[in-house]
Amino acid sequence: MESDSPAAVADRNRYSLSEHAFSAPNLEPALYIVSTPIGNLGDITVRALQTLAASSFIACEDTRVTATLTQKFGLKTQLVAYHEHNADKQRPKILAELEAGRAVALASDAGTPLVSDPGYRLVRAVLDAGHRVIPIPGASAPLAGLVASGLPSDTVLFAGFLPQKGGPKTRRLEELARVPGTLIFFESPHRTGATLELMATVLGSSREAVVARELTKRFETFERGSLSELADRFKEMQVKGEIVILVGPPDERPEADASDLDALLLEALKEMPVSAAAKKAAKATGLDRKDVYQRALDLKAGDG
């Protein structure tokens, strides 16, 4: 972008808050990762407004969505679309802007950029080019859901969106089943009921869970219960809005010793193939499926 006069910069670097106008201070050259509200526009931070106002331009997923925010707070900064479909074309423009000694803001449609989106590729490119990346923290749907869920928050795994197809989706849940912490997922409304049903089957029907819907918005709701209870509740429900599913940690199981595992495998091998027997024993014991599979092969071959 062409250089502006000091007067033009001062006029552009303005934002309004509660009907009062302010001038944002100049920024050092860097890519700024700016968190924006996930629903309630009142959740914007002053630092986020200052950063958006003083940036050379705002790279955002959908300029129409971000325009709602910029118009609300009187921002005049140019909006430039940046998403997975045009990233290869737009990334060099952002790098050129940084090379010219200017600041660029990256914002998602809602929440913190790079959380379950491909923006990390831009961050990697910026870092590889020797430029700074500065986070401007703020709203985050996973954290908003977690702190109000009542589930343990000392160990947390954010798993994003699950695969849509049944096989990969089941395998992903199997991988996560023994994670000793609270699991956090994004889900689309029309798949929520089916996902809860599958979670009850794979993760355990009695595991405590919460479905958070429309966080920070007018119709914010939290549905709590076991996975089986939530699956029944959402089975016929017409779900709308943004969904976050939180699943509490698994029940602690006593560590299975070698004789326990061998007994389970030998019994299972009488009626099913090695892979199925290993899967069943791994689920029952909480042991690593690859290790259990190898032990099953040994037993099958008579090397036990």
Short mmCIF file of C-alpha atoms in Angstrom, two decimals:
data_model
loop_
_atom_site.label_atom_id
_atom_site.label_comp_id
_atom_site.label_asym_id
_atom_site.label_seq_id
_atom_site.Cartn_x
_atom_site.Cartn_y
_atom_site.Cartn_z
CA MET A 1 0.00 0.00 0.00
CA GLU A 2 1.18 3.56 -0.67
CA SER A 3 2.46 5.73 2.20
CA ASP A 4 -0.06 8.08 3.77
CA SER A 5 0.56 11.56 5.15
CA PRO A 6 0.67 11.87 8.97
CA ALA A 7 -2.74 13.57 8.89
CA ALA A 8 -4.24 10.79 6.81
CA VAL A 9 -2.78 8.15 9.14
CA ALA A 10 -4.15 9.94 12.20
CA ASP A 11 -7.59 10.14 10.61
CA ARG A 12 -7.54 6.49 9.56
CA ASN A 13 -6.23 5.14 12.88
CA ARG A 14 -9.43 5.98 14.69
CA TYR A 15 -12.07 3.89 16.41
CA SER A 16 -15.14 4.64 18.49
CA LEU A 17 -16.31 3.14 21.73
CA SER A 18 -19.54 4.07 23.50
CA GLU A 19 -19.93 7.00 21.10
CA HIS A 20 -16.49 8.38 21.96
CA ALA A 21 -13.78 8.58 19.28
CA PHE A 22 -10.18 7.61 19.95
CA SER A 23 -6.95 7.61 17.98
CA ALA A 24 -4.94 4.38 18.02
CA PRO A 25 -1.17 4.52 18.50
CA ASN A 26 1.06 3.40 15.64
CA LEU A 27 2.09 -0.25 15.56
CA GLU A 28 5.49 -1.82 15.04
CA PRO A 29 5.74 -3.91 11.88
CA ALA A 30 4.32 -7.38 12.56
CA LEU A 31 1.49 -9.76 11.79
CA TYR A 32 -1.09 -9.30 14.55
CA ILE A 33 -3.37 -12.27 15.31
CA VAL A 34 -6.51 -10.49 16.52
CA SER A 35 -9.28 -12.26 18.42
CA THR A 36 -12.77 -10.95 17.66
CA PRO A 37 -16.12 -11.58 19.43
CA ILE A 38 -17.79 -14.98 18.94
CA GLY A 39 -21.24 -13.45 19.15
CA ASN A 40 -21.62 -10.46 21.45
CA LEU A 41 -19.77 -7.53 19.89
CA GLY A 42 -19.33 -6.06 23.37
CA ASP A 43 -16.64 -8.68 23.98
CA ILE A 44 -14.13 -6.86 21.76
CA THR A 45 -11.06 -5.65 23.68
CA VAL A 46 -9.65 -2.13 23.55
CA ARG A 47 -6.30 -3.52 22.44
CA ALA A 48 -8.00 -5.38 19.58
CA LEU A 49 -9.71 -2.18 18.44
CA GLN A 50 -6.44 -0.24 18.59
CA THR A 51 -4.68 -2.95 16.59
CA LEU A 52 -7.38 -3.19 13.93
CA ALA A 53 -7.51 0.60 13.64
CA ALA A 54 -3.75 1.05 13.25
CA SER A 55 -3.06 -1.87 10.90
CA SER A 56 -2.29 -1.29 7.23
CA PHE A 57 -5.17 -3.64 6.42
CA ILE A 58 -7.18 -6.44 8.02
CA ALA A 59 -6.91 -9.89 6.45
CA CYS A 60 -10.14 -11.70 7.25
CA GLU A 61 -12.16 -14.76 6.19
CA ASP A 62 -15.27 -12.92 5.00
CA THR A 63 -15.12 -9.16 4.54
CA ARG A 64 -18.90 -8.90 4.93
CA VAL A 65 -18.77 -10.47 8.39
CA THR A 66 -15.80 -8.41 9.58
CA ALA A 67 -17.42 -5.26 8.13
CA THR A 68 -20.17 -5.63 10.75
CA LEU A 69 -17.50 -5.29 13.42
CA THR A 70 -15.58 -2.45 11.79
CA GLN A 71 -18.75 -0.44 11.16
CA LYS A 72 -19.90 -0.94 14.73
CA PHE A 73 -16.71 0.60 16.09
CA GLY A 74 -16.05 3.21 13.40
CA LEU A 75 -12.97 1.54 11.95
CA LYS A 76 -11.78 2.70 8.53
CA THR A 77 -9.10 0.07 7.94
CA GLN A 78 -9.24 -1.69 4.59
CA LEU A 79 -10.55 -5.28 4.65
CA VAL A 80 -8.84 -7.90 2.50
CA ALA A 81 -10.26 -11.41 2.09
CA TYR A 82 -7.87 -14.13 3.22
CA HIS A 83 -9.08 -17.74 3.37
CA GLU A 84 -8.02 -21.22 2.32
CA HIS A 85 -9.21 -20.72 -1.27
CA ASN A 86 -7.12 -17.59 -1.98
CA ALA A 87 -4.29 -18.01 0.53
CA ASP A 88 -1.61 -18.78 -2.05
CA LYS A 89 -2.48 -15.57 -3.91
CA GLN A 90 -2.87 -13.30 -0.86
CA ARG A 91 0.04 -14.55 1.27
CA PRO A 92 2.73 -12.80 -0.87
CA LYS A 93 0.81 -9.51 -0.55
CA ILE A 94 0.83 -9.78 3.23
CA LEU A 95 4.53 -10.63 3.27
CA ALA A 96 5.27 -7.66 1.01
CA GLU A 97 3.38 -5.36 3.36
CA LEU A 98 5.43 -6.60 6.31
CA GLU A 99 8.64 -6.26 4.30
CA ALA A 100 7.70 -2.63 3.68
CA GLY A 101 7.65 -2.04 7.44
CA ARG A 102 3.89 -2.02 8.02
CA ALA A 103 1.56 -3.85 10.38
CA VAL A 104 -1.09 -6.32 9.19
CA ALA A 105 -3.95 -7.73 11.27
CA LEU A 106 -5.34 -11.23 10.79
CA ALA A 107 -8.89 -11.83 12.04
CA SER A 108 -11.32 -14.72 11.68
CA ASP A 109 -15.08 -14.40 11.35
CA ALA A 110 -15.41 -15.02 15.09
CA GLY A 111 -13.09 -15.90 17.93
CA THR A 112 -9.34 -16.47 17.85
CA PRO A 113 -7.73 -17.00 14.43
CA LEU A 114 -5.84 -20.26 13.82
CA VAL A 115 -8.14 -22.19 16.19
CA SER A 116 -9.43 -24.93 13.87
CA ASP A 117 -8.53 -23.02 10.69
CA PRO A 118 -5.55 -23.16 8.29
CA GLY A 119 -4.13 -19.72 9.20
CA TYR A 120 -1.05 -21.33 10.74
CA ARG A 121 0.45 -21.57 7.24
CA LEU A 122 0.51 -17.78 7.06
CA VAL A 123 2.12 -17.57 10.50
CA ARG A 124 4.80 -20.06 9.42
CA ALA A 125 5.50 -18.06 6.26
CA VAL A 126 5.74 -14.79 8.21
CA LEU A 127 8.12 -16.31 10.76
CA ASP A 128 10.23 -17.93 8.03
CA ALA A 129 10.56 -14.49 6.40
CA GLY A 130 11.95 -13.09 9.65
CA HIS A 131 8.95 -11.01 10.74
CA ARG A 132 7.28 -10.85 14.14
CA VAL A 133 3.92 -12.42 14.97
CA ILE A 134 2.06 -10.82 17.86
CA PRO A 135 -1.10 -12.34 19.44
CA ILE A 136 -3.94 -10.06 20.52
CA PRO A 137 -5.96 -12.40 22.79
CA GLY A 138 -9.68 -12.30 23.32
CA ALA A 139 -12.81 -14.36 22.79
CA SER A 140 -12.51 -18.12 22.22
CA ALA A 141 -15.47 -20.50 21.97
CA PRO A 142 -13.58 -23.54 23.39
CA LEU A 143 -12.50 -21.59 26.48
CA ALA A 144 -15.88 -19.94 26.95
CA GLY A 145 -17.53 -23.36 26.87
CA LEU A 146 -14.95 -24.91 29.17
CA VAL A 147 -15.11 -22.36 31.99
CA ALA A 148 -18.91 -22.61 32.20
CA SER A 149 -19.13 -26.38 31.70
CA GLY A 150 -18.30 -27.52 35.20
CA LEU A 151 -15.94 -30.14 33.74
CA PRO A 152 -12.30 -30.51 34.87
CA SER A 153 -10.08 -27.86 33.31
CA ASP A 154 -6.61 -28.89 34.51
CA THR A 155 -5.97 -31.09 31.46
CA VAL A 156 -7.77 -30.23 28.22
CA LEU A 157 -7.51 -31.41 24.61
CA PHE A 158 -9.10 -29.33 21.86
CA ALA A 159 -9.97 -31.71 19.01
CA GLY A 160 -11.71 -29.27 16.64
CA PHE A 161 -14.12 -30.77 14.10
CA LEU A 162 -14.33 -34.55 13.81
CA PRO A 163 -14.18 -36.18 10.35
CA GLN A 164 -17.61 -36.28 8.71
CA LYS A 165 -17.48 -39.87 7.45
CA GLY A 166 -18.34 -42.70 9.82
CA GLY A 167 -15.15 -44.78 9.63
CA PRO A 168 -12.61 -41.97 10.13
CA LYS A 169 -14.88 -40.35 12.70
CA THR A 170 -15.06 -43.56 14.77
CA ARG A 171 -11.31 -44.10 14.54
CA ARG A 172 -10.61 -40.54 15.68
CA LEU A 173 -12.86 -40.97 18.72
CA GLU A 174 -11.14 -44.27 19.52
CA GLU A 175 -7.80 -42.45 19.49
CA LEU A 176 -9.17 -39.87 21.92
CA ALA A 177 -11.05 -42.27 24.20
CA ARG A 178 -8.29 -42.68 26.80
CA VAL A 179 -7.00 -39.10 26.83
CA PRO A 180 -6.93 -38.27 30.57
CA GLY A 181 -8.60 -34.90 30.30
CA THR A 182 -11.62 -32.97 29.07
CA LEU A 183 -12.18 -33.15 25.31
CA ILE A 184 -13.52 -30.15 23.39
CA PHE A 185 -15.06 -30.42 19.91
CA PHE A 186 -16.69 -28.10 17.39
CA GLU A 187 -19.73 -29.55 15.62
CA SER A 188 -22.28 -28.41 13.08
CA PRO A 189 -25.88 -28.28 14.35
CA HIS A 190 -27.30 -30.87 11.94
CA ARG A 191 -24.71 -33.49 13.01
CA THR A 192 -24.89 -32.89 16.76
CA GLY A 193 -27.36 -35.69 17.57
CA ALA A 194 -25.53 -38.34 15.54
CA THR A 195 -22.17 -37.28 16.94
CA LEU A 196 -23.39 -37.55 20.53
CA GLU A 197 -24.76 -41.02 19.80
CA LEU A 198 -21.43 -42.16 18.36
CA MET A 199 -19.54 -40.59 21.28
CA ALA A 200 -21.73 -42.53 23.73
CA THR A 201 -20.83 -45.75 21.93
CA VAL A 202 -17.10 -45.13 21.52
CA LEU A 203 -16.17 -42.96 24.52
CA GLY A 204 -18.60 -44.48 27.00
CA SER A 205 -22.30 -43.84 27.58
CA SER A 206 -21.82 -42.70 31.19
CA ARG A 207 -19.15 -40.07 30.51
CA GLU A 208 -20.17 -36.61 31.66
CA ALA A 209 -20.60 -34.10 28.85
CA VAL A 210 -21.91 -30.64 27.99
CA VAL A 211 -23.31 -29.21 24.76
CA ALA A 212 -22.80 -25.43 24.63
CA ARG A 213 -24.82 -23.60 21.99
CA GLU A 214 -24.73 -19.99 20.75
CA LEU A 215 -22.08 -18.92 23.27
CA THR A 216 -22.25 -15.21 24.26
CA LYS A 217 -25.37 -14.72 22.12
CA ARG A 218 -28.95 -14.07 23.10
CA PHE A 219 -30.02 -17.74 23.08
CA GLU A 220 -26.92 -19.17 24.78
CA THR A 221 -27.67 -22.56 26.32
CA PHE A 222 -25.79 -25.32 28.14
CA GLU A 223 -27.16 -28.87 28.06
CA ARG A 224 -25.54 -31.14 30.65
CA GLY A 225 -25.71 -34.88 31.31
CA SER A 226 -24.09 -38.18 30.40
CA LEU A 227 -23.31 -38.83 26.74
CA SER A 228 -26.21 -41.30 26.52
CA GLU A 229 -28.60 -38.78 28.09
CA LEU A 230 -27.49 -36.02 25.73
CA ALA A 231 -27.69 -38.36 22.73
CA ASP A 232 -31.33 -39.14 23.61
CA ARG A 233 -32.09 -35.46 24.21
CA PHE A 234 -30.65 -34.32 20.89
CA LYS A 235 -31.86 -37.28 18.82
CA GLU A 236 -35.00 -35.56 17.51
CA MET A 237 -34.06 -31.98 18.33
CA GLN A 238 -33.85 -29.39 15.57
CA VAL A 239 -30.53 -27.85 16.54
CA LYS A 240 -29.52 -24.37 15.40
CA GLY A 241 -26.51 -22.17 16.01
CA GLU A 242 -22.82 -22.72 16.76
CA ILE A 243 -22.08 -25.85 18.81
CA VAL A 244 -19.27 -26.77 21.21
CA ILE A 245 -19.31 -30.28 22.70
CA LEU A 246 -17.28 -30.92 25.85
CA VAL A 247 -16.67 -34.44 27.20
CA GLY A 248 -15.31 -35.06 30.68
CA PRO A 249 -12.28 -37.31 31.37
CA PRO A 250 -12.71 -41.11 31.29
CA ASP A 251 -13.09 -43.06 34.50
CA GLU A 252 -9.78 -44.23 35.89
CA ARG A 253 -9.19 -47.92 35.31
CA PRO A 254 -6.68 -50.08 37.17
CA GLU A 255 -3.69 -50.90 35.01
CA ALA A 256 -4.14 -54.33 33.44
CA ASP A 257 -1.23 -56.75 33.91
CA ALA A 258 0.06 -59.16 31.29
CA SER A 259 -2.00 -62.10 32.52
CA ASP A 260 -5.22 -60.05 32.39
CA LEU A 261 -4.48 -58.98 28.84
CA ASP A 262 -3.55 -62.50 27.70
CA ALA A 263 -6.74 -63.91 29.19
CA LEU A 264 -8.86 -61.34 27.39
CA LEU A 265 -7.07 -61.89 24.09
CA LEU A 266 -7.17 -65.68 24.25
CA GLU A 267 -10.91 -65.61 24.93
CA ALA A 268 -11.54 -63.12 22.14
CA LEU A 269 -9.34 -64.99 19.65
CA LYS A 270 -11.61 -68.02 19.96
CA GLU A 271 -14.42 -66.20 18.16
CA MET A 272 -12.92 -63.30 16.16
CA PRO A 273 -9.90 -62.37 14.03
CA VAL A 274 -6.75 -60.84 15.51
CA SER A 275 -7.59 -57.21 14.69
CA ALA A 276 -11.05 -57.42 16.23
CA ALA A 277 -9.73 -59.22 19.31
CA ALA A 278 -7.03 -56.58 19.79
CA LYS A 279 -9.56 -53.79 19.42
CA LYS A 280 -11.84 -55.36 22.02
CA ALA A 281 -9.02 -55.99 24.50
CA ALA A 282 -7.54 -52.50 24.04
CA LYS A 283 -10.90 -50.91 24.74
CA ALA A 284 -11.42 -53.06 27.83
CA THR A 285 -7.97 -52.42 29.30
CA GLY A 286 -7.20 -48.92 28.08
CA LEU A 287 -3.86 -50.17 26.74
CA ASP A 288 -2.32 -48.96 23.49
CA ARG A 289 -4.05 -50.70 20.57
CA LYS A 290 -0.81 -51.28 18.62
CA ASP A 291 0.82 -52.99 21.60
CA VAL A 292 -2.27 -55.12 22.17
CA TYR A 293 -2.39 -56.07 18.49
CA GLN A 294 1.25 -57.22 18.59
CA ARG A 295 0.55 -59.29 21.71
CA ALA A 296 -2.45 -60.85 19.96
CA LEU A 297 -0.27 -61.81 16.98
CA ASP A 298 2.23 -63.44 19.34
CA LEU A 299 -0.48 -65.42 21.09
CA LYS A 300 -2.03 -66.45 17.80
CA ALA A 301 1.35 -67.71 16.59
CA GLY A 302 1.95 -69.57 19.83
CA ASP A 303 4.90 -67.38 20.85
CA GLY A 304 3.35 -66.35 24.15
#
